[in-house]
Backbone as ProteinMPNN parsed JSONL, in Angstrom:
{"seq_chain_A": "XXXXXXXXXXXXXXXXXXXXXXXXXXXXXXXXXXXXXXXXXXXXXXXXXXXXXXXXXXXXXXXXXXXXXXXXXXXXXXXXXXXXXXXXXXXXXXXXXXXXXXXXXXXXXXXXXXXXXXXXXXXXXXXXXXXXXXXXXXXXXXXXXXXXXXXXXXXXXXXXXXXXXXXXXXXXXXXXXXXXXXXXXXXXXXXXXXXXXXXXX", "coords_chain_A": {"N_chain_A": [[0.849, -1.184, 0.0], [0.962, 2.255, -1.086], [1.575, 4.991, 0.397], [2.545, 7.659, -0.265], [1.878, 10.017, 1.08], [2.906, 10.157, 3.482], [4.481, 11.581, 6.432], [7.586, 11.926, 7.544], [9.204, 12.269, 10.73], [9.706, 15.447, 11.015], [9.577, 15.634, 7.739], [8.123, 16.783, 5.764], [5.46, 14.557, 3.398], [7.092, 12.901, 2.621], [6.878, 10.384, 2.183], [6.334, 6.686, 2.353], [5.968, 2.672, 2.579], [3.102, 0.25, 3.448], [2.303, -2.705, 3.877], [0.728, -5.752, 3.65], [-0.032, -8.889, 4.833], [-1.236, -12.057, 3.7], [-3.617, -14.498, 4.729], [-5.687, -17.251, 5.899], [-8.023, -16.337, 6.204], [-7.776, -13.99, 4.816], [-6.655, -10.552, 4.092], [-4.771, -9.638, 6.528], [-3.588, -7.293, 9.763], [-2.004, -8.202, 11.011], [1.59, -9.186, 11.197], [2.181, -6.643, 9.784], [4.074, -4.495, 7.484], [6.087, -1.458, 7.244], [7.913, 0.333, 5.113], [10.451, 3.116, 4.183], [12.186, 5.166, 2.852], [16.16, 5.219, 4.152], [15.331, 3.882, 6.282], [15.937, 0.848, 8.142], [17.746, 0.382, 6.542], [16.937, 0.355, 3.693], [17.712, 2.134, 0.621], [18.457, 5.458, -0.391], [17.781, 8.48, 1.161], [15.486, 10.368, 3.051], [12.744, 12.48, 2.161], [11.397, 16.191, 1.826], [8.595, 15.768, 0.232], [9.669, 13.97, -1.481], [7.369, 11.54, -2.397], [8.014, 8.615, -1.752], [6.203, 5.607, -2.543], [4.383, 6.598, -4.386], [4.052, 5.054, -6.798], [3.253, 1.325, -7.42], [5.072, -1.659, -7.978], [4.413, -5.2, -8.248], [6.098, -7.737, -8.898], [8.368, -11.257, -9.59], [10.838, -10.227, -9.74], [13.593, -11.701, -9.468], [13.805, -14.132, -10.235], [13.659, -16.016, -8.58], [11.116, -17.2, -7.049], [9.799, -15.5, -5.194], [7.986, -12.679, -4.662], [8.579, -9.465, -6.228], [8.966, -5.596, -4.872], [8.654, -2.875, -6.96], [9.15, 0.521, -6.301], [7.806, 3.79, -6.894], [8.961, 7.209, -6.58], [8.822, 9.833, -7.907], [9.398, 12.478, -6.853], [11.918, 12.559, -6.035], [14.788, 13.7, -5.222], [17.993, 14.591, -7.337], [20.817, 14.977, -6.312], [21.359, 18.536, -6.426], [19.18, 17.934, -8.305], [15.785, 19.009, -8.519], [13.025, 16.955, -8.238], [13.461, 15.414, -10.666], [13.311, 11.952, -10.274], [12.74, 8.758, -8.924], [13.389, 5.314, -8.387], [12.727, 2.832, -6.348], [13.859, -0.097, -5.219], [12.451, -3.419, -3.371], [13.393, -6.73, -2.299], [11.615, -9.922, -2.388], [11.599, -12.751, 0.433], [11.49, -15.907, 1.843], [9.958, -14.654, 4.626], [9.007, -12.553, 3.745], [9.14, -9.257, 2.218], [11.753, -7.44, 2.546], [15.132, -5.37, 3.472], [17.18, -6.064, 2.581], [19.107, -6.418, 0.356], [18.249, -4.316, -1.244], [17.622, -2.203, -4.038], [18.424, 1.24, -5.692], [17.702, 3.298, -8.502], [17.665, 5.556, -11.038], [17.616, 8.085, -13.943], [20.35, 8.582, -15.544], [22.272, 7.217, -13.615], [24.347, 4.437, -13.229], [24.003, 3.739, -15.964], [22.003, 4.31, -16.566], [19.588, 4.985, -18.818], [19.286, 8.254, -20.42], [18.959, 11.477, -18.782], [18.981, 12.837, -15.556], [16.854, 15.389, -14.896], [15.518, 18.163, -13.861], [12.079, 18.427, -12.641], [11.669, 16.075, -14.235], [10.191, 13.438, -13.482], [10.63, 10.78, -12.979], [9.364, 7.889, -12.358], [6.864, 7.854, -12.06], [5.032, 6.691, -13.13], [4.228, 3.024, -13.329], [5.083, -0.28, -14.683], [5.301, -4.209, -14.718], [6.22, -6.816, -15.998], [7.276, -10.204, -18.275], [8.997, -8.923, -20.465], [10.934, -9.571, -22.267], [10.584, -12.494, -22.274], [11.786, -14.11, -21.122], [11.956, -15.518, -19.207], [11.8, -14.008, -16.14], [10.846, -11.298, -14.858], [10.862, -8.107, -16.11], [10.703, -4.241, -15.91], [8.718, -1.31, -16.616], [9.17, 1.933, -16.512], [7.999, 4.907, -16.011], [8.047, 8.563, -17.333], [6.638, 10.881, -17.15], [7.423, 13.662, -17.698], [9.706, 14.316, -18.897], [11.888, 16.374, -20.685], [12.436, 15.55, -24.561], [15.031, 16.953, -26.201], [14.297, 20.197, -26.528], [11.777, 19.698, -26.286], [9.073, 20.527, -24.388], [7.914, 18.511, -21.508], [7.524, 16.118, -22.993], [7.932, 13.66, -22.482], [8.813, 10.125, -22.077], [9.209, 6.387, -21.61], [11.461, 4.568, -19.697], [12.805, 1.041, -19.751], [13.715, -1.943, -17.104], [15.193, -4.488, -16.944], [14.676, -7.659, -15.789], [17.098, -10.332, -13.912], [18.757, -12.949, -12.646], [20.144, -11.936, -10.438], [18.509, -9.682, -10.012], [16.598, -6.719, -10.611], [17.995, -4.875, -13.516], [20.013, -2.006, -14.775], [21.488, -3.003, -17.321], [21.684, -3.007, -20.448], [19.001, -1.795, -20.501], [16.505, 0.186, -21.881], [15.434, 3.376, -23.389], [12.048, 4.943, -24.729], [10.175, 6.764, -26.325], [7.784, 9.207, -27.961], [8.395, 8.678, -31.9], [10.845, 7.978, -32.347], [13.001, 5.458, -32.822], [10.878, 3.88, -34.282], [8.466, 4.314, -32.742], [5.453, 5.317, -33.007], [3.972, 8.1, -33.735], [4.374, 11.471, -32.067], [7.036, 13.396, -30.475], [5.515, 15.994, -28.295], [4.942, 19.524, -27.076], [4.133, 18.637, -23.513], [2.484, 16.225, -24.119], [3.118, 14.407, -22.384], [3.608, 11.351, -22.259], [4.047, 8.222, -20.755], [2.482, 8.702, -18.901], [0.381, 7.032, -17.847], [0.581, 3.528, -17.32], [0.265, 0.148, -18.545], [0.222, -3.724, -18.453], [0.924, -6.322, -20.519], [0.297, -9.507, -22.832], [-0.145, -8.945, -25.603]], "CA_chain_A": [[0.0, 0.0, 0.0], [1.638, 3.213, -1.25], [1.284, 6.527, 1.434], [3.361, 8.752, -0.717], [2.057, 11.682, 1.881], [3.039, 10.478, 4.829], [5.827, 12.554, 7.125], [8.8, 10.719, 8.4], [9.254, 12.642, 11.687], [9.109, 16.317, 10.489], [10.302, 15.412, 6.645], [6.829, 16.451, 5.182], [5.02, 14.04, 2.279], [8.242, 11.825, 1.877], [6.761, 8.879, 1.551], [6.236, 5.194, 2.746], [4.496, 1.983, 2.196], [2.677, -0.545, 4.332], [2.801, -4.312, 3.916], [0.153, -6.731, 4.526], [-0.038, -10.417, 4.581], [-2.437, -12.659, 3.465], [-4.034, -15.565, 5.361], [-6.368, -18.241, 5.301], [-9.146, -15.414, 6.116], [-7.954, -12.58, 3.955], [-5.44, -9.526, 4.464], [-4.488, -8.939, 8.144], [-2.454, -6.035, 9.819], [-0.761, -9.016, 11.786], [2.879, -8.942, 10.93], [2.667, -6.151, 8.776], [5.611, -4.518, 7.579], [6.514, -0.322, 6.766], [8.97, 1.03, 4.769], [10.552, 3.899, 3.85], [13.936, 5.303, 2.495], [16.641, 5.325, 5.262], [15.018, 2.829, 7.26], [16.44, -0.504, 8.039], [18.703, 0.124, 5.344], [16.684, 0.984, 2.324], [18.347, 3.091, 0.145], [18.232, 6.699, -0.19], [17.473, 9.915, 2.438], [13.663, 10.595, 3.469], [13.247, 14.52, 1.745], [10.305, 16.727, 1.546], [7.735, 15.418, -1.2], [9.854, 12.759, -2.35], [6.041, 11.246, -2.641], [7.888, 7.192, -2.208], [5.54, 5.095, -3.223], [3.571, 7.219, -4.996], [3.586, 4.249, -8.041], [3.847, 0.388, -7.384], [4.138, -2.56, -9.244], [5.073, -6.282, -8.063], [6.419, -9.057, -9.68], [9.479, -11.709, -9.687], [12.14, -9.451, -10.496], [14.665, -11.946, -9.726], [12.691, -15.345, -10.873], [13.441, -16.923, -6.991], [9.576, -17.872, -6.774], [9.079, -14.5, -4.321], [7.108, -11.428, -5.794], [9.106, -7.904, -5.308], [8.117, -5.205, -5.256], [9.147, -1.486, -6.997], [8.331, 1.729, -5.64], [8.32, 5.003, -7.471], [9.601, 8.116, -5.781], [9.045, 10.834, -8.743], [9.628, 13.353, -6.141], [13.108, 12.365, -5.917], [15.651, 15.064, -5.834], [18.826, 13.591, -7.546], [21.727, 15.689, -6.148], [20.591, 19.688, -6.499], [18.053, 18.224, -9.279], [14.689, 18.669, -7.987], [11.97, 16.477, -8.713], [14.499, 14.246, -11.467], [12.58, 11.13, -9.434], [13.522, 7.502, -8.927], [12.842, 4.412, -7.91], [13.169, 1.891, -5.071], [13.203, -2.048, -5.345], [12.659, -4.171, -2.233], [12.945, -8.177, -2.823], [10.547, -11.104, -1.514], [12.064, -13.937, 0.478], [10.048, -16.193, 2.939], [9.643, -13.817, 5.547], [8.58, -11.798, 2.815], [10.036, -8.471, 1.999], [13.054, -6.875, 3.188], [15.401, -4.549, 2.7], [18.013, -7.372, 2.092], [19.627, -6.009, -1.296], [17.43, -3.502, -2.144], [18.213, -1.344, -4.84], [17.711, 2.22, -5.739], [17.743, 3.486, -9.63], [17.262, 6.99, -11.554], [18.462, 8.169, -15.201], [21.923, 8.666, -15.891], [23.284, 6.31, -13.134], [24.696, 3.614, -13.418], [24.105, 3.224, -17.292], [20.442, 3.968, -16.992], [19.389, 5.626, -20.391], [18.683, 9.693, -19.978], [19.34, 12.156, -17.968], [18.275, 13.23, -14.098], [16.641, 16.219, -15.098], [14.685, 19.062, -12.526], [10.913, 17.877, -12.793], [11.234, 14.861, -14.989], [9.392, 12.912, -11.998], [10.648, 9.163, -13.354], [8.883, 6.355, -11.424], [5.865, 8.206, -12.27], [3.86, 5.285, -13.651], [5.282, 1.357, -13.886], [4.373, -1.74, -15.43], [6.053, -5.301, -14.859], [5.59, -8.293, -17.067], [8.178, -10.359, -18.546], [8.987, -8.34, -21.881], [11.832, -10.87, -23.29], [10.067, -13.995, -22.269], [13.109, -15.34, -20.963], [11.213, -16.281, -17.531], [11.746, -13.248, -15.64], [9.963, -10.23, -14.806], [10.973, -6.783, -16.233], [9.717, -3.168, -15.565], [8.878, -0.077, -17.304], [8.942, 2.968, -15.629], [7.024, 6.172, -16.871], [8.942, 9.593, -16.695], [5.843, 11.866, -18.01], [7.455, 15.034, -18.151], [10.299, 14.369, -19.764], [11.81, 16.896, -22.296], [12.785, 15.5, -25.681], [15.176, 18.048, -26.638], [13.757, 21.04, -26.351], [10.448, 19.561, -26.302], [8.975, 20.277, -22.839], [7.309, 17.13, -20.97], [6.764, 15.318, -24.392], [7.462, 12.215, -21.731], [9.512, 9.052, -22.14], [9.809, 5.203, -20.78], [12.626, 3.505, -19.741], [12.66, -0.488, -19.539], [14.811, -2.601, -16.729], [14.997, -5.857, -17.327], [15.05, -8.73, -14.879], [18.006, -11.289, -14.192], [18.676, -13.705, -11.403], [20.473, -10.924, -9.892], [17.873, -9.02, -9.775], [16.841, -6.094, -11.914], [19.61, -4.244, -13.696], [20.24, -1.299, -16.024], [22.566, -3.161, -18.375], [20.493, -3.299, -21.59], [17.779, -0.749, -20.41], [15.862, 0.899, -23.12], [14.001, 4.239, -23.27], [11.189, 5.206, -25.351], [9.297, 8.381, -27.074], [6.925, 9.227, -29.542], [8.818, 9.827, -33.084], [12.028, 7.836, -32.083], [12.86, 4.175, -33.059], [9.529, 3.607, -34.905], [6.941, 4.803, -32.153], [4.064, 5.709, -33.695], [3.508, 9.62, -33.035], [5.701, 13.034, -32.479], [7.288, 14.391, -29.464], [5.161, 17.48, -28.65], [4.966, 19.743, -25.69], [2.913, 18.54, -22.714], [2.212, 15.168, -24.363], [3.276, 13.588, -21.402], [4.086, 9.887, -22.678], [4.617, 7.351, -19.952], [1.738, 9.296, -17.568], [-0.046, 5.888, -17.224], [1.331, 2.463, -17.875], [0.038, -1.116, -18.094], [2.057, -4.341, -19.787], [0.261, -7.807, -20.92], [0.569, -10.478, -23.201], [-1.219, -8.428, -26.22]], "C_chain_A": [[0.888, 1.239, 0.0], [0.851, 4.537, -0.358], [2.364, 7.382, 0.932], [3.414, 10.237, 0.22], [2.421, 11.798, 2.847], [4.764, 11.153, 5.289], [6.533, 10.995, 8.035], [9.093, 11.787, 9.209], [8.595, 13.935, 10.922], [9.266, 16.497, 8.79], [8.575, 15.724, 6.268], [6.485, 15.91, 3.756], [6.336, 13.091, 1.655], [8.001, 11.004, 1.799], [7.298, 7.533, 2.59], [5.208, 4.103, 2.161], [4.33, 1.256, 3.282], [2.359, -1.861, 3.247], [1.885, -5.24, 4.393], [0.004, -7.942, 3.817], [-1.486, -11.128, 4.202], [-2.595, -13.682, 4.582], [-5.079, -16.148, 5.125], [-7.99, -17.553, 5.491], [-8.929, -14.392, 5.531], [-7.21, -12.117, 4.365], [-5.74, -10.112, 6.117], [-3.05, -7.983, 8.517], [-1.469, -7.259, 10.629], [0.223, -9.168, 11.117], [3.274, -8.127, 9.568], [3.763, -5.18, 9.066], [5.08, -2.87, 7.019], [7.567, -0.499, 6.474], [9.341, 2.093, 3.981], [11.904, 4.36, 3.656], [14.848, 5.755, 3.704], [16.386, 4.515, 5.932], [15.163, 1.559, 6.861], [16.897, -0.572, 6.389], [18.325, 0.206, 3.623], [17.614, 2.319, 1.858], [17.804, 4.495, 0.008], [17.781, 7.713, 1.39], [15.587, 10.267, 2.071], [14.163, 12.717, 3.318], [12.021, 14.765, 1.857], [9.93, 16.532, 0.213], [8.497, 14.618, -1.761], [8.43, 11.785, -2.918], [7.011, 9.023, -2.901], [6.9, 6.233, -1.735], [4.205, 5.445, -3.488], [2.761, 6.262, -6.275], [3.908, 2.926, -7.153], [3.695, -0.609, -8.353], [5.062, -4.096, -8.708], [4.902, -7.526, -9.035], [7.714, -10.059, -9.492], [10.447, -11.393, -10.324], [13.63, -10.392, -10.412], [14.679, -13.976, -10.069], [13.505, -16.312, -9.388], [12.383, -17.532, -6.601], [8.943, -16.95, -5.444], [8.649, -13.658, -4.817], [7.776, -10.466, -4.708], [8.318, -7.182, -5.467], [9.216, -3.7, -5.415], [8.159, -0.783, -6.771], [8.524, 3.159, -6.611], [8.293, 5.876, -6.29], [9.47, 9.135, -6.686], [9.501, 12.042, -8.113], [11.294, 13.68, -5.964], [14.082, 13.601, -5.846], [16.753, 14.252, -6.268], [20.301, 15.257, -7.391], [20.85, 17.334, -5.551], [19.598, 19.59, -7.526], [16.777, 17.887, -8.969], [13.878, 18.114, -8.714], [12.358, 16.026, -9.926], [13.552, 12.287, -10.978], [13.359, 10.016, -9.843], [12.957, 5.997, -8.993], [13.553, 3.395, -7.199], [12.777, 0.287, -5.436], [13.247, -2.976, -4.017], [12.755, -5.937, -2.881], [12.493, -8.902, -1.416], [11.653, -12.207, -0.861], [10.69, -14.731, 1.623], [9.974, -15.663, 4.058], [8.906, -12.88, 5.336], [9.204, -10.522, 2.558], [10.165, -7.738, 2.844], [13.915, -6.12, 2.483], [16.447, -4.611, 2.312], [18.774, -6.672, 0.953], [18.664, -5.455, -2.028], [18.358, -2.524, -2.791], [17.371, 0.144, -5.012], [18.595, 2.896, -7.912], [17.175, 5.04, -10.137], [18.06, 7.14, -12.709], [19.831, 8.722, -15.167], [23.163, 7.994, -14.686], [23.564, 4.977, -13.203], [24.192, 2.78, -15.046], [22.856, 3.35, -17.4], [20.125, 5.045, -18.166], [18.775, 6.854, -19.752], [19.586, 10.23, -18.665], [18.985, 13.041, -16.69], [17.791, 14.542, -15.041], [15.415, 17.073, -13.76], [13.097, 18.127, -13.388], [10.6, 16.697, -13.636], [10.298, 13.922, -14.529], [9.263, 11.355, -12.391], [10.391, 8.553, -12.426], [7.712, 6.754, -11.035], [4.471, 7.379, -12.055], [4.738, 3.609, -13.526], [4.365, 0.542, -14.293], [5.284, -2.705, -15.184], [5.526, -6.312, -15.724], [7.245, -8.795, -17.436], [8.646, -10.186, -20.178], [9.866, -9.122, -22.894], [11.464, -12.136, -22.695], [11.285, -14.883, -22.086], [12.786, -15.565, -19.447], [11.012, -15.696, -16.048], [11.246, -11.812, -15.763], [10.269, -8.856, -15.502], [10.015, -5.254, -15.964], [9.753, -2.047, -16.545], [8.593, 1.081, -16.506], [8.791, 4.816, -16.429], [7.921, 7.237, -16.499], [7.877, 10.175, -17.979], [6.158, 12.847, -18.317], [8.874, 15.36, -18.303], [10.836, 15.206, -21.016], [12.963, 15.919, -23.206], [13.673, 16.855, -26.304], [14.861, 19.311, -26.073], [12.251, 21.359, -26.195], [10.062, 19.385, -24.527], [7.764, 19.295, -22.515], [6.495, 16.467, -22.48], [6.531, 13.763, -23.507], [7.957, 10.991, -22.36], [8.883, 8.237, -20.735], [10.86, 4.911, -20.742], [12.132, 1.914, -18.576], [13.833, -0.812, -18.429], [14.522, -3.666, -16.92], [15.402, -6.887, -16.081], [16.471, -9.61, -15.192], [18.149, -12.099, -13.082], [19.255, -12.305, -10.246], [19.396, -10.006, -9.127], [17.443, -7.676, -10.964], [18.049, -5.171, -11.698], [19.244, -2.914, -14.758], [20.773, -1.781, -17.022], [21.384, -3.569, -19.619], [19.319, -2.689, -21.571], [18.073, -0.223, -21.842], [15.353, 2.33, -22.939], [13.311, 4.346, -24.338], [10.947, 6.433, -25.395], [9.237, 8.446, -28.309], [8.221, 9.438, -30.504], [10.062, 8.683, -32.774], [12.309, 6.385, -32.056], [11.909, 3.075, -33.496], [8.787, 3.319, -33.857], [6.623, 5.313, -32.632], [4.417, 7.191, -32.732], [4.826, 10.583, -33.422], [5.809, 13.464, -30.819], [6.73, 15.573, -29.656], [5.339, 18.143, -27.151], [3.893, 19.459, -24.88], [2.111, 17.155, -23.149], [2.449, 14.122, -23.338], [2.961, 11.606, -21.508], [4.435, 9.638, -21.381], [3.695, 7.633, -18.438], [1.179, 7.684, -16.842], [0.619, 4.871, -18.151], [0.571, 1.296, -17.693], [0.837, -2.08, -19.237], [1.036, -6.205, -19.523], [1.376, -8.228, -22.405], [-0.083, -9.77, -24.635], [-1.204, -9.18, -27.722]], "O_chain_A": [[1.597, 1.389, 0.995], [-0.312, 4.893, -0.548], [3.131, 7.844, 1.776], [4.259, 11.132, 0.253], [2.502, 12.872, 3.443], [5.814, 11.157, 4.646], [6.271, 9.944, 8.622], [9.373, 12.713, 8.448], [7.5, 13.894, 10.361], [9.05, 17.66, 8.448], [7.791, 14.813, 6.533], [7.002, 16.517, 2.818], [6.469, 12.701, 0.495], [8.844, 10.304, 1.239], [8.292, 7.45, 3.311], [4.148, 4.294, 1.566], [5.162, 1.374, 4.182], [2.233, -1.799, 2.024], [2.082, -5.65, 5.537], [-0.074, -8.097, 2.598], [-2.604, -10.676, 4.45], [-1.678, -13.729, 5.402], [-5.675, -15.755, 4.122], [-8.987, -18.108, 5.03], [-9.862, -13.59, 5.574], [-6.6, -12.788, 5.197], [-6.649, -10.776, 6.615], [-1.965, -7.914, 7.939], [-0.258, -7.085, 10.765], [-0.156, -9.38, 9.965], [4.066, -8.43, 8.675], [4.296, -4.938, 10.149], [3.982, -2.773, 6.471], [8.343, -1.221, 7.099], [8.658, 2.214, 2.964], [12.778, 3.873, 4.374], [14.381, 6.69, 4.353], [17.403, 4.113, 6.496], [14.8, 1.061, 5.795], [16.538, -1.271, 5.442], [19.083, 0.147, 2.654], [18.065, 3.22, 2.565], [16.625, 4.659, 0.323], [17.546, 7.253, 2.507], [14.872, 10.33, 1.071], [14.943, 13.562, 3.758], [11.281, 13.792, 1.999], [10.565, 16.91, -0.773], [8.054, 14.35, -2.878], [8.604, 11.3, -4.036], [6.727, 8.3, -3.856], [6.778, 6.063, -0.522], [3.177, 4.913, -3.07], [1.61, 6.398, -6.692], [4.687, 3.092, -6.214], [2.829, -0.71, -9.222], [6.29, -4.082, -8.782], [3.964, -8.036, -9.648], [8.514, -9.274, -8.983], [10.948, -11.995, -11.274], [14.628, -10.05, -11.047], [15.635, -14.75, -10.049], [13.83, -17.472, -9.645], [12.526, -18.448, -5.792], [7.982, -17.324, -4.772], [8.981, -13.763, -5.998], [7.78, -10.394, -3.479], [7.211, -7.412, -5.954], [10.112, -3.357, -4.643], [6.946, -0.969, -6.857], [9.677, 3.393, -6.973], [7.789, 5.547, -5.216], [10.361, 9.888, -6.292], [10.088, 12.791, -8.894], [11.785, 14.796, -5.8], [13.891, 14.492, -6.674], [16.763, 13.132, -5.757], [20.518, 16.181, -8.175], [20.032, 17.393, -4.633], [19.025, 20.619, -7.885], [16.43, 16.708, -9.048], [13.769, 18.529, -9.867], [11.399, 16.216, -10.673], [13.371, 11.597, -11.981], [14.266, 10.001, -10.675], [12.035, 5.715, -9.759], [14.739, 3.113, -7.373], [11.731, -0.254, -5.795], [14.402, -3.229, -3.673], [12.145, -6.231, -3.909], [12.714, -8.745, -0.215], [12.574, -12.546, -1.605], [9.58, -14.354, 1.998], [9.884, -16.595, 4.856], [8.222, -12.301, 6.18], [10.387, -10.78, 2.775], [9.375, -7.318, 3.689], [13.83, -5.99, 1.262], [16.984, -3.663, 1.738], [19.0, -5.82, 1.812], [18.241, -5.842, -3.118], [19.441, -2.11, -2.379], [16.2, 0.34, -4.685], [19.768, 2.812, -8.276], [16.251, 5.568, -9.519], [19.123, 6.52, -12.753], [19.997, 9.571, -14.29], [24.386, 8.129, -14.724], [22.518, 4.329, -13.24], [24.066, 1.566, -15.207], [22.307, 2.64, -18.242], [20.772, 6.088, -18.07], [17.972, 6.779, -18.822], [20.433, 9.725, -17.929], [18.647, 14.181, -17.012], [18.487, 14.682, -16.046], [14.686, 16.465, -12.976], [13.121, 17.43, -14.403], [9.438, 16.315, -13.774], [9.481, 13.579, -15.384], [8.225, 10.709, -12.247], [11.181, 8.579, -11.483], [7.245, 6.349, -9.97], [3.476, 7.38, -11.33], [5.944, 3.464, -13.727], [3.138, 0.631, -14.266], [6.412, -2.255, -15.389], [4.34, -6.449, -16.023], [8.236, -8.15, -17.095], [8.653, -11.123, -20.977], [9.59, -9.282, -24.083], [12.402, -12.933, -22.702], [11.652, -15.922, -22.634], [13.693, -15.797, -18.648], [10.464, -16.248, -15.095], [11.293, -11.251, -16.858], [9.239, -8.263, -15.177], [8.789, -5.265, -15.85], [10.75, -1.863, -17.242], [7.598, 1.026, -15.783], [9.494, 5.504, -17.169], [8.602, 7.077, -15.486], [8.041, 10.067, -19.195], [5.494, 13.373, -19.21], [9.314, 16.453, -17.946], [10.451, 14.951, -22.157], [14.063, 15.592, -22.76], [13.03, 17.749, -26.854], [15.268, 19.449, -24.919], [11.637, 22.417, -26.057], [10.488, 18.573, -23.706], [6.748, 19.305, -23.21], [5.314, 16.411, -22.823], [5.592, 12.975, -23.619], [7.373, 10.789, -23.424], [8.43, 8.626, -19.659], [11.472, 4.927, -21.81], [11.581, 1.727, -17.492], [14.882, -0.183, -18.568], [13.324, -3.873, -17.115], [16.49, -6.766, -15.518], [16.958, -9.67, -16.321], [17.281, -11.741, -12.287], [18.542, -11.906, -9.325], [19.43, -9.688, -7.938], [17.957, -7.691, -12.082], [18.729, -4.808, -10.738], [18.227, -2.936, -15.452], [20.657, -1.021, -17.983], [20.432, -4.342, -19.513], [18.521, -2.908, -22.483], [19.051, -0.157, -22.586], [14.6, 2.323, -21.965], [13.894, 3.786, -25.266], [11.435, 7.223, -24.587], [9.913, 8.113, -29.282], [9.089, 10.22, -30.118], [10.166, 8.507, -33.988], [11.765, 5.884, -31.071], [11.973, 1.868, -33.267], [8.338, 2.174, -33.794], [7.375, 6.195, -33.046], [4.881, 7.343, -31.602], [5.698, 10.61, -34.291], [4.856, 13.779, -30.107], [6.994, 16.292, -30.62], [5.774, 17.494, -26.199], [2.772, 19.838, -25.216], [1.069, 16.947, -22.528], [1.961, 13.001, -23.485], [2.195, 10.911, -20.841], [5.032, 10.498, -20.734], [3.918, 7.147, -17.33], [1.451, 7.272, -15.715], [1.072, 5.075, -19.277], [0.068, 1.257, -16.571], [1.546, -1.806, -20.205], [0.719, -6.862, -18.532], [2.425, -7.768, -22.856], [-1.049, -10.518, -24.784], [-2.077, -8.922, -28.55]]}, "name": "protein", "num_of_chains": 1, "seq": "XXXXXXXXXXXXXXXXXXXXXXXXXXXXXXXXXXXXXXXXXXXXXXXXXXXXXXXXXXXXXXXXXXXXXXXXXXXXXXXXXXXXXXXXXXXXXXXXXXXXXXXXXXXXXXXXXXXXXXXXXXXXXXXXXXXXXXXXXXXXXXXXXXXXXXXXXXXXXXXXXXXXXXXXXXXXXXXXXXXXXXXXXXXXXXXXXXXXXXXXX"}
């Protein structure tokens, strides 16, 4: 359950989620779980309006037979670039998730396609499915306001792709209208990648 508004002491709207289990009668709050950046070792600093988990989306990101789960953070600041946004990955084991080798991801690190930019607000939207059908999960992650150039929020995706590892940048993709035969035109305010979903089509 994403609470993108809640305050971590006085940090206002930085974001958390809550965690509940199933059982043989349905949800229960019994051994549920919070988390939020900084705590028990998740990655990143708890900021004003980071908004994490503003987006979610679970699936077997690292094909173990546990369901993770990513978080968006569009709020993100990345250095002095405000509102550039991110995203957070927790993984499943049988205890269920933890913050074990979680990862944290945003454009231009670590080989991820694009560039942090002030308001881009990547981890906007997501989608998981497994896009190369090689048995593991991948994600797409929406960055609606995106400029193209000089085109303001025309809006890009970028793809990660699953591996036993876990997911990775190496081989990420991005997307936008006009650009590797997508249908359409980067325009301004087109905001590509606002909503996302990902099947079998």
């Amino acid at each position: 359950v994403g609470v993108p508004g809640e305050n971590i002491g006085a940090i206002p709207d930085a974001g958390a989620i809550n965690v509940l289990y199933g059982s043989a009668s349905g949800l229960t709050g019994t051994g549920s779980q919070a988390f939020w950046q900084g705590a028990g070792g998740v990655a990143g600093t708890p900021e004003s309006f980071d908004n994490f988990g503003w987006t979610l989306a679970a699936e077997d990101f690292n094909n173990n037979g546990f369901a993770d789960l990513a978080v968006g953070v569009p709020g993100e600041d990345i250095g002095a670039t405000s509102d550039a946004g991110a995203l957070n990955v927790l993984y499943g084991a049988g205890s269920g998730l933890a913050s074990a080798g979680n990862q944290q991801f945003w454009q231009g690190a670590g080989g991820m396609a694009g560039t942090a930019e002030v308001g881009d607000n990547f981890g906007s939207a997501l989608a998981a499915v497994d896009f190369n059908n090689n048995g593991v999960a991948d994600l797409a992650v929406g960055v609606p306001f995106e400029a193209i150039g000089t085109i303001f929020h025309a809006g890009a995706v970028n793809v990660l792709y699953g591996t036993a590892g876990g997911l990775t940048a190496a081989g990420n993709q991005q997307f936008w209208q006009g650009a590797g035969g997508v249908t359409g035109t980067a325009e301004g305010f087109d905001q590509f990648g606002l909503a996302l979903d990902a099947g079998d089509f």
